[in-house]
mmCIF file with all atom_site columns, C-alpha atoms in Angstrom:
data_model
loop_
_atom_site.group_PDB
_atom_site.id
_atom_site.type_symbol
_atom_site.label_atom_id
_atom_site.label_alt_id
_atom_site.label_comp_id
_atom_site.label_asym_id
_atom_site.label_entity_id
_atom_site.label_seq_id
_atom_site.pdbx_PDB_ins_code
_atom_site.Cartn_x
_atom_site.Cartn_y
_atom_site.Cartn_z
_atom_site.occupancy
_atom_site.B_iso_or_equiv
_atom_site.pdbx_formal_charge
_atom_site.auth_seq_id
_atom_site.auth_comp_id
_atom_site.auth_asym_id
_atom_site.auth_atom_id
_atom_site.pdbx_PDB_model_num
ATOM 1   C CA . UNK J 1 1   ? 0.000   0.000  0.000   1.00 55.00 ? 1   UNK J CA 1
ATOM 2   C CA . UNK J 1 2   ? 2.787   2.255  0.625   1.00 59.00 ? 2   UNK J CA 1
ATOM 3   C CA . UNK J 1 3   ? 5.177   1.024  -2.567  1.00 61.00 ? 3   UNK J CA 1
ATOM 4   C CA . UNK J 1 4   ? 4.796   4.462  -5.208  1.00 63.00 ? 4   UNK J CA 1
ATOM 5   C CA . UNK J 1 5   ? 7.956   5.302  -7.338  1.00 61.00 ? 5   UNK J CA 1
ATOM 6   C CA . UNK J 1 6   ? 9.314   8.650  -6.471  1.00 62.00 ? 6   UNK J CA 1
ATOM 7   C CA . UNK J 1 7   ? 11.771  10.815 -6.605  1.00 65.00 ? 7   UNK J CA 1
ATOM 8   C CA . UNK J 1 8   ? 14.245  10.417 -3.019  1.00 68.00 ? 8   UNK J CA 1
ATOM 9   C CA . UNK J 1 9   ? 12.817  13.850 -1.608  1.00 66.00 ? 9   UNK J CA 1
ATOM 10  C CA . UNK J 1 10  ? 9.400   12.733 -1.850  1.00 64.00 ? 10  UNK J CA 1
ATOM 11  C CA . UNK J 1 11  ? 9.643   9.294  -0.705  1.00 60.00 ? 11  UNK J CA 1
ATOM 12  C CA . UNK J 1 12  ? 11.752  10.199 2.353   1.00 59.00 ? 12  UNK J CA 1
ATOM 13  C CA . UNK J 1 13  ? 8.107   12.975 3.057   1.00 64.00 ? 13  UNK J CA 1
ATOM 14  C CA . UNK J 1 14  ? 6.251   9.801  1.985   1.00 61.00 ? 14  UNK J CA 1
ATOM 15  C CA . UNK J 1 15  ? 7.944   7.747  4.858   1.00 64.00 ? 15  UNK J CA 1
ATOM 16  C CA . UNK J 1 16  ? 6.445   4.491  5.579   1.00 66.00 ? 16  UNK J CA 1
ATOM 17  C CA . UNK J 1 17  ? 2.821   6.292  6.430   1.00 69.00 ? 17  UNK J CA 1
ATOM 18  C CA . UNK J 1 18  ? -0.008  4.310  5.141   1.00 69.00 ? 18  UNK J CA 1
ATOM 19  C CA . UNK J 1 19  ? -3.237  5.755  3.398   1.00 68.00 ? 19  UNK J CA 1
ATOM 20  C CA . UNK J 1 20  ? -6.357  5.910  5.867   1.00 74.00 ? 20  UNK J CA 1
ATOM 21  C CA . UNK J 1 21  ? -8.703  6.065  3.243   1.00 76.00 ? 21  UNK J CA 1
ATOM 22  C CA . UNK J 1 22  ? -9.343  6.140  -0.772  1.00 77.00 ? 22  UNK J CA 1
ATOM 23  C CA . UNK J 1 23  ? -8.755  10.047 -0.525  1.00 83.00 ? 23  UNK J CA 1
ATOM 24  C CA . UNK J 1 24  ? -5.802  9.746  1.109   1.00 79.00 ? 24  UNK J CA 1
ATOM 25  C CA . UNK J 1 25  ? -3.935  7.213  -1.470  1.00 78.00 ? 25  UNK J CA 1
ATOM 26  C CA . UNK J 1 26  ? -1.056  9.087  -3.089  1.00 80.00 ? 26  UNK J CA 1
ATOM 27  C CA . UNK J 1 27  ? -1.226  9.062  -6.823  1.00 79.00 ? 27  UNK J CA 1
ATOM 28  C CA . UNK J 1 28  ? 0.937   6.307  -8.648  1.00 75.00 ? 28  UNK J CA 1
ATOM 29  C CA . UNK J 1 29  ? 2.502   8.268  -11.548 1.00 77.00 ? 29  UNK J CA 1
ATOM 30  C CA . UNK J 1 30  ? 2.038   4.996  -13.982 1.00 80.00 ? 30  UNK J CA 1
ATOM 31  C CA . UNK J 1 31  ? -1.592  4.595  -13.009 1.00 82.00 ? 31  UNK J CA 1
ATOM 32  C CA . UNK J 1 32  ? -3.531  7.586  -12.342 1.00 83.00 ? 32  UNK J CA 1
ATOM 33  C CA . UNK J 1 33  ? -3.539  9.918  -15.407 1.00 85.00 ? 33  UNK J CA 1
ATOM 34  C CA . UNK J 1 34  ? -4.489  13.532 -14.943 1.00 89.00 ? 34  UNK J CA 1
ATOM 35  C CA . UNK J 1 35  ? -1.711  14.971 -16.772 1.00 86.00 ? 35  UNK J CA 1
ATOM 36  C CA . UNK J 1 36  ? -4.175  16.033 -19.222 1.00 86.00 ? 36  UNK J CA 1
ATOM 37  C CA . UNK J 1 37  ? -6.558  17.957 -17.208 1.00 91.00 ? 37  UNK J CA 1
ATOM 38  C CA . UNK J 1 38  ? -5.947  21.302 -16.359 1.00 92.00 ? 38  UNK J CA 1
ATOM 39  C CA . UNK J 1 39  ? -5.697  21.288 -12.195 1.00 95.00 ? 39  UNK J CA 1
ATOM 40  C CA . UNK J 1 40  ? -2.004  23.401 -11.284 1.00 97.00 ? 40  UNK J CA 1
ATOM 41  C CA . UNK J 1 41  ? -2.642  26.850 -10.868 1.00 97.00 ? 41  UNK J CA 1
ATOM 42  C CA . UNK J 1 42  ? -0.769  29.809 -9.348  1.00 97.00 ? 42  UNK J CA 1
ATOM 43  C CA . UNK J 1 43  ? -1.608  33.187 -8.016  1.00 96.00 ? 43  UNK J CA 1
ATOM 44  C CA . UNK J 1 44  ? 0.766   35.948 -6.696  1.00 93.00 ? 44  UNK J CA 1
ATOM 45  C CA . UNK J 1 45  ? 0.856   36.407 -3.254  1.00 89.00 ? 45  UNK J CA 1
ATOM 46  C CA . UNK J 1 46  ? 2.645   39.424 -1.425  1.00 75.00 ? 46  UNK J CA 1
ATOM 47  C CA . UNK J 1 47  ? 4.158   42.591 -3.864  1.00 68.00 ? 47  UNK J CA 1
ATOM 48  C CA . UNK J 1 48  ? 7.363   42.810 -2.002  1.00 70.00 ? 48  UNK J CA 1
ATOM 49  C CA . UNK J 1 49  ? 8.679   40.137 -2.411  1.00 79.00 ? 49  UNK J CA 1
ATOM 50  C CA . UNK J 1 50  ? 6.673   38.378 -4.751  1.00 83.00 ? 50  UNK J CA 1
ATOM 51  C CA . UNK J 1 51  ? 6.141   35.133 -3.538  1.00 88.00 ? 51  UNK J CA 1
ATOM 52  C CA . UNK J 1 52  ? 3.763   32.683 -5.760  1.00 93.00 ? 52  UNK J CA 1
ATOM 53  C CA . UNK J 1 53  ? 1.106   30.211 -4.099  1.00 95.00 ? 53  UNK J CA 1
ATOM 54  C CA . UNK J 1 54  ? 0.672   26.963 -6.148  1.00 97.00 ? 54  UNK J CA 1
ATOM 55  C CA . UNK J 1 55  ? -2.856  25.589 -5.506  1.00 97.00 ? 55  UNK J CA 1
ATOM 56  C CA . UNK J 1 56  ? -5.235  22.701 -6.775  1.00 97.00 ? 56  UNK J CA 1
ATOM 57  C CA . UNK J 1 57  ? -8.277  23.638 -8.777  1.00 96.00 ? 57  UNK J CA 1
ATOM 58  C CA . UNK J 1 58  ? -9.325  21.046 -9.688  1.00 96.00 ? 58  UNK J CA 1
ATOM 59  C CA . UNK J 1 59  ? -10.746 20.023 -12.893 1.00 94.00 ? 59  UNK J CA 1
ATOM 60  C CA . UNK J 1 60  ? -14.468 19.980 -13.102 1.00 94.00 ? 60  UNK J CA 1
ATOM 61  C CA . UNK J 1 61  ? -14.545 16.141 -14.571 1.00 93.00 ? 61  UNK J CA 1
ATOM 62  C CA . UNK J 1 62  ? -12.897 14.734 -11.618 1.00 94.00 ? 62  UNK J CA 1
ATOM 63  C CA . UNK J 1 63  ? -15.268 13.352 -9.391  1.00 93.00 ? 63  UNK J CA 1
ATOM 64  C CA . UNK J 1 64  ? -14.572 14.452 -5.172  1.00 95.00 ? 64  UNK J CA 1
ATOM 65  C CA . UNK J 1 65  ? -12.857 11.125 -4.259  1.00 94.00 ? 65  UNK J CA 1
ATOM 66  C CA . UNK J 1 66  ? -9.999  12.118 -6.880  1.00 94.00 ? 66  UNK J CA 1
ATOM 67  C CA . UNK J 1 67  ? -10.127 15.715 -5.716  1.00 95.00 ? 67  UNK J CA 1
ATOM 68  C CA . UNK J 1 68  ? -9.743  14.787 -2.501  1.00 94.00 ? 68  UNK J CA 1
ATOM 69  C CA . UNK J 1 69  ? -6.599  12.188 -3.866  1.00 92.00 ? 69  UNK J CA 1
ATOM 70  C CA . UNK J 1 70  ? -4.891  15.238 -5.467  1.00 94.00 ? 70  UNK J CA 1
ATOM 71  C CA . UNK J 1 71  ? -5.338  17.448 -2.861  1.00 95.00 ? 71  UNK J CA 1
ATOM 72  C CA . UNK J 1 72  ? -3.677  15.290 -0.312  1.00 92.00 ? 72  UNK J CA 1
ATOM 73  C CA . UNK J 1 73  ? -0.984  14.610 -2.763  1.00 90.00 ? 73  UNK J CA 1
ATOM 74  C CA . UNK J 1 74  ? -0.015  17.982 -2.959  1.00 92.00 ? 74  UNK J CA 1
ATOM 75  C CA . UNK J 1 75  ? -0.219  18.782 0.803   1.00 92.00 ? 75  UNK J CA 1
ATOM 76  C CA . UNK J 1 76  ? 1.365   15.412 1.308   1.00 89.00 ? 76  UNK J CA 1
ATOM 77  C CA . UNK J 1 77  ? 4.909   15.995 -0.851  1.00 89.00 ? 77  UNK J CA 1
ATOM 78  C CA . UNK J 1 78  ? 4.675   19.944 0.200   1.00 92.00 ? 78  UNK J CA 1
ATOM 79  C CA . UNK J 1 79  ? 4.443   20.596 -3.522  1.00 94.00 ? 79  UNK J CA 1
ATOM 80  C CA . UNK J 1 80  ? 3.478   24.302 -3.119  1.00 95.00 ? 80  UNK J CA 1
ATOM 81  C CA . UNK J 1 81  ? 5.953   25.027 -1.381  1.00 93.00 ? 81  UNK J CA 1
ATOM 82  C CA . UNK J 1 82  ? 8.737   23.375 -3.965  1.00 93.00 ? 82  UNK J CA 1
ATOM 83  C CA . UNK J 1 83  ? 7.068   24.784 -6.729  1.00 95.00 ? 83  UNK J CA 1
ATOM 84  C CA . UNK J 1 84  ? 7.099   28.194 -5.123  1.00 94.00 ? 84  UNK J CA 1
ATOM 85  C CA . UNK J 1 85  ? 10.466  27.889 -4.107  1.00 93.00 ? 85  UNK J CA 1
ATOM 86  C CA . UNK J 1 86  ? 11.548  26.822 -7.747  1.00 95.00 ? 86  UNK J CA 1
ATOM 87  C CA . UNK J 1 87  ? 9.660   29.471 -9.381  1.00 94.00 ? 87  UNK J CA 1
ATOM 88  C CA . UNK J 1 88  ? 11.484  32.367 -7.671  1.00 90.00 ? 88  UNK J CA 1
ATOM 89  C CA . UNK J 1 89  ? 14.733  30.917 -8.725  1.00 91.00 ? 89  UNK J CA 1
ATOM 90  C CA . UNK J 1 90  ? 13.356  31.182 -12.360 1.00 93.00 ? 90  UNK J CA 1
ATOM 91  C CA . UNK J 1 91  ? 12.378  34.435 -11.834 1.00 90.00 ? 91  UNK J CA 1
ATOM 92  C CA . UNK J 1 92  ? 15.327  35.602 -10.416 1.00 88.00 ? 92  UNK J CA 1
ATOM 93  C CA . UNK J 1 93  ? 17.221  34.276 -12.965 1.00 90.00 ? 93  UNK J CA 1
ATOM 94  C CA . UNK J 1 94  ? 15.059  36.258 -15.498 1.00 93.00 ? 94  UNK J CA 1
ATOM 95  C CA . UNK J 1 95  ? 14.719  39.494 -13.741 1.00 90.00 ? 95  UNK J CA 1
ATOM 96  C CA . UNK J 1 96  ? 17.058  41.466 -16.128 1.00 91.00 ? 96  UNK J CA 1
ATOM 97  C CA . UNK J 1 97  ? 15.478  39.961 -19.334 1.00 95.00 ? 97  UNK J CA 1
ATOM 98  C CA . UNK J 1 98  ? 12.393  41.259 -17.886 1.00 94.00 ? 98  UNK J CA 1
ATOM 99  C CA . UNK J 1 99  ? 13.856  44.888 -16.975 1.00 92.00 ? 99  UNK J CA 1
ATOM 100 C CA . UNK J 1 100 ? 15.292  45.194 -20.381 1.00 95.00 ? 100 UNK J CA 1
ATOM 101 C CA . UNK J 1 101 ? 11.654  44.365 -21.850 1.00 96.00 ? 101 UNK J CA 1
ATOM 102 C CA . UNK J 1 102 ? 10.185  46.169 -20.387 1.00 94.00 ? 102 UNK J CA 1
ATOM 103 C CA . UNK J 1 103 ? 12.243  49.649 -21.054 1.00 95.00 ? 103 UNK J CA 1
ATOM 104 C CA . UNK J 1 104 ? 11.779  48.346 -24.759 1.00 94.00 ? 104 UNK J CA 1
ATOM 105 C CA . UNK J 1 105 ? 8.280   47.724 -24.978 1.00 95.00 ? 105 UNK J CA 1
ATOM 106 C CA . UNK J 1 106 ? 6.748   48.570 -22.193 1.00 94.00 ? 106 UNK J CA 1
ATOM 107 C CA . UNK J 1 107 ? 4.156   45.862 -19.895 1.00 96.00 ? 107 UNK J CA 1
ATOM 108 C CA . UNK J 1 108 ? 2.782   44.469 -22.982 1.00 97.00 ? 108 UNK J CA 1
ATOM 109 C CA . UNK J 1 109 ? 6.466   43.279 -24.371 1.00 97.00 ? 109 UNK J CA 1
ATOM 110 C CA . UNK J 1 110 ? 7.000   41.614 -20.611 1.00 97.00 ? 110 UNK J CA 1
ATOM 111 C CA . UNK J 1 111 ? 3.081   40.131 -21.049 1.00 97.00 ? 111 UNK J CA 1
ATOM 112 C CA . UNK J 1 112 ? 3.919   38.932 -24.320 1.00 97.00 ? 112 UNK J CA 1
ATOM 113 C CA . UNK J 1 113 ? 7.245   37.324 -23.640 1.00 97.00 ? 113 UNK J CA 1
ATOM 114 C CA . UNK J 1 114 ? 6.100   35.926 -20.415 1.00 98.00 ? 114 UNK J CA 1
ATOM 115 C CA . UNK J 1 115 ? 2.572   34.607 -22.633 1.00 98.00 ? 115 UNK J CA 1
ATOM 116 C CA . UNK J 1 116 ? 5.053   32.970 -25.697 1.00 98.00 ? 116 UNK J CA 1
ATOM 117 C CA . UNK J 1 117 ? 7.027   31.377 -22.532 1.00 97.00 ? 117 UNK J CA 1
ATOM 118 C CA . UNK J 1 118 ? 4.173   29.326 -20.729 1.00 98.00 ? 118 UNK J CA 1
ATOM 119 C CA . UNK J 1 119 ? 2.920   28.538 -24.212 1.00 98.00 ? 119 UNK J CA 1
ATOM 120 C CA . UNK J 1 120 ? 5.914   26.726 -24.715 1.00 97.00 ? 120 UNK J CA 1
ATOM 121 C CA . UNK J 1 121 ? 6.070   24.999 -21.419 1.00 96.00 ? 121 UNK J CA 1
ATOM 122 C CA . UNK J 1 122 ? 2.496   24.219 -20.885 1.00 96.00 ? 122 UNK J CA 1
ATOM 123 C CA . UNK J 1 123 ? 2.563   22.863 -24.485 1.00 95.00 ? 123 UNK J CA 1
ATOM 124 C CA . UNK J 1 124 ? 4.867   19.719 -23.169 1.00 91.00 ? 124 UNK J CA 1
ATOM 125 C CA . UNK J 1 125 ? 3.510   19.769 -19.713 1.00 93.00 ? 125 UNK J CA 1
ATOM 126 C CA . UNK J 1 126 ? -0.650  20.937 -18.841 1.00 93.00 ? 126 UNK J CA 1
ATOM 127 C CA . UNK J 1 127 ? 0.419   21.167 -15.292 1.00 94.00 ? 127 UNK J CA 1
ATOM 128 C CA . UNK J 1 128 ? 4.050   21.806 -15.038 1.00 95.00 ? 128 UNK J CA 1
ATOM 129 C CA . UNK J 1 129 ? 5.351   24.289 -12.131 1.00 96.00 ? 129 UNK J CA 1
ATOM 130 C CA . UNK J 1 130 ? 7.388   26.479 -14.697 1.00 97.00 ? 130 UNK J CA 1
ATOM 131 C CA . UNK J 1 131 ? 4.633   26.792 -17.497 1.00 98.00 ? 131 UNK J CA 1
ATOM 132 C CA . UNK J 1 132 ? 2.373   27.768 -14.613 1.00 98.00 ? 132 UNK J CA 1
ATOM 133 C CA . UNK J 1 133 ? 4.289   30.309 -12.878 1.00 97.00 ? 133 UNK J CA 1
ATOM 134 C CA . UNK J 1 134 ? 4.858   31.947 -16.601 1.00 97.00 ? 134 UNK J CA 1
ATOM 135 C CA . UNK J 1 135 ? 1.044   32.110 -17.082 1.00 98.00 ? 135 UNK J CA 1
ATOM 136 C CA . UNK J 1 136 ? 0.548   33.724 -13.688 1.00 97.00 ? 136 UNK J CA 1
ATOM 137 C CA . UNK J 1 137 ? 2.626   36.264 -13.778 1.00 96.00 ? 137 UNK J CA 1
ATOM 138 C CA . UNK J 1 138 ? 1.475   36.968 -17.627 1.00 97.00 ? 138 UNK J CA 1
ATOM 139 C CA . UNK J 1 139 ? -1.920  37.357 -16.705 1.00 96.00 ? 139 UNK J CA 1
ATOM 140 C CA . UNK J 1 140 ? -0.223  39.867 -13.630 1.00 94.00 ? 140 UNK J CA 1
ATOM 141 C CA . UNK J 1 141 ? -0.795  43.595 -14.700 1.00 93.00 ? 141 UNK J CA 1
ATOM 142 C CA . UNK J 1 142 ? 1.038   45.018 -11.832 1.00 91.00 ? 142 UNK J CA 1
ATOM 143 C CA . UNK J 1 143 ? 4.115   42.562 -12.545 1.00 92.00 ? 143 UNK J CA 1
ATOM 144 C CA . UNK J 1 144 ? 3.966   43.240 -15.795 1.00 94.00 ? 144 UNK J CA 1
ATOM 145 C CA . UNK J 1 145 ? 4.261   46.823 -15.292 1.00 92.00 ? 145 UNK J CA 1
ATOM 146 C CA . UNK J 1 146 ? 6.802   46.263 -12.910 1.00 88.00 ? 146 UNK J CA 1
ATOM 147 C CA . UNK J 1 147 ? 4.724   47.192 -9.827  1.00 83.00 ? 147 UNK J CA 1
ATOM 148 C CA . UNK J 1 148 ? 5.666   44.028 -7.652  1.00 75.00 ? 148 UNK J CA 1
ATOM 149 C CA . UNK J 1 149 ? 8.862   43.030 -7.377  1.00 69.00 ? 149 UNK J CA 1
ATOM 150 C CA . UNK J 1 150 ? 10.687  39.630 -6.968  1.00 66.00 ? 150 UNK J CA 1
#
């Protein structure tokens, strides 16, 4: 019951707990396929320092036992957390691409490379941390204008 492949860091927050319940079973990565539903999303939290919250929505063809599964997942492996924490390294490690852009073209040049960027990532994965935090801050007019900062 408690045998799931994953990665070392997971496994180790795994530890040799067993699942009380149907909505507590982790997800098996070979078995249970939401990859192509649209359930990671992101919103920005805080304007100094930006900080992004990763959250669950969950996808309105999933029934509440596999809501429930997902949820408890993600609180399980602390996945918000290492998605947040992952995020802000990306954007750190973008921040001058995004200051030149924006002297260039203003917000909308930001918006547009940040927009072409989750594209690209969300193309390969629906639900991946890094095409999610792109989309966020995209859709973010006060980021894009350079109101909040990292």
């Amino acid at each position: 019951m408690n045998l799931v492949p994953a990665c070392a860091d997971c496994n180790h927050a795994k530890g040799d707990a067993l699942p009380t319940s149907l909505e507590t079973t982790p997800l098996h990565p070979y078995l249970d396929r939401i990859d192509d539903d649209h359930w990671l999303d992101a919103r920005i939290v805080g304007d100094s320092p930006l900080w992004l919250d990763f959250f669950v929505s969950p996808s309105p063809s999933w029934d509440q036992v596999l809501t429930d599964r997902v949820q408890c997942h993600f609180g399980l492996f602390g996945l918000s957390s290492l998605f947040a924490i992952q995020a802000n390294r990306t954007l750190s490690g973008i921040l001058s691409l995004l200051t030149a852009l924006r002297h260039i073209g203003g917000a909308q040049e930001v918006r547009n490379y940040l927009a072409d960027e989750a594209a690209t990532r969300l193309a390969d994965r629906p639900n991946g941390w890094e095409g999610v935090t792109y989309r966020t801050l995209a859709s973010s007019d006060n980021f894009c204008n350079g109101d909040v900062t990292p």
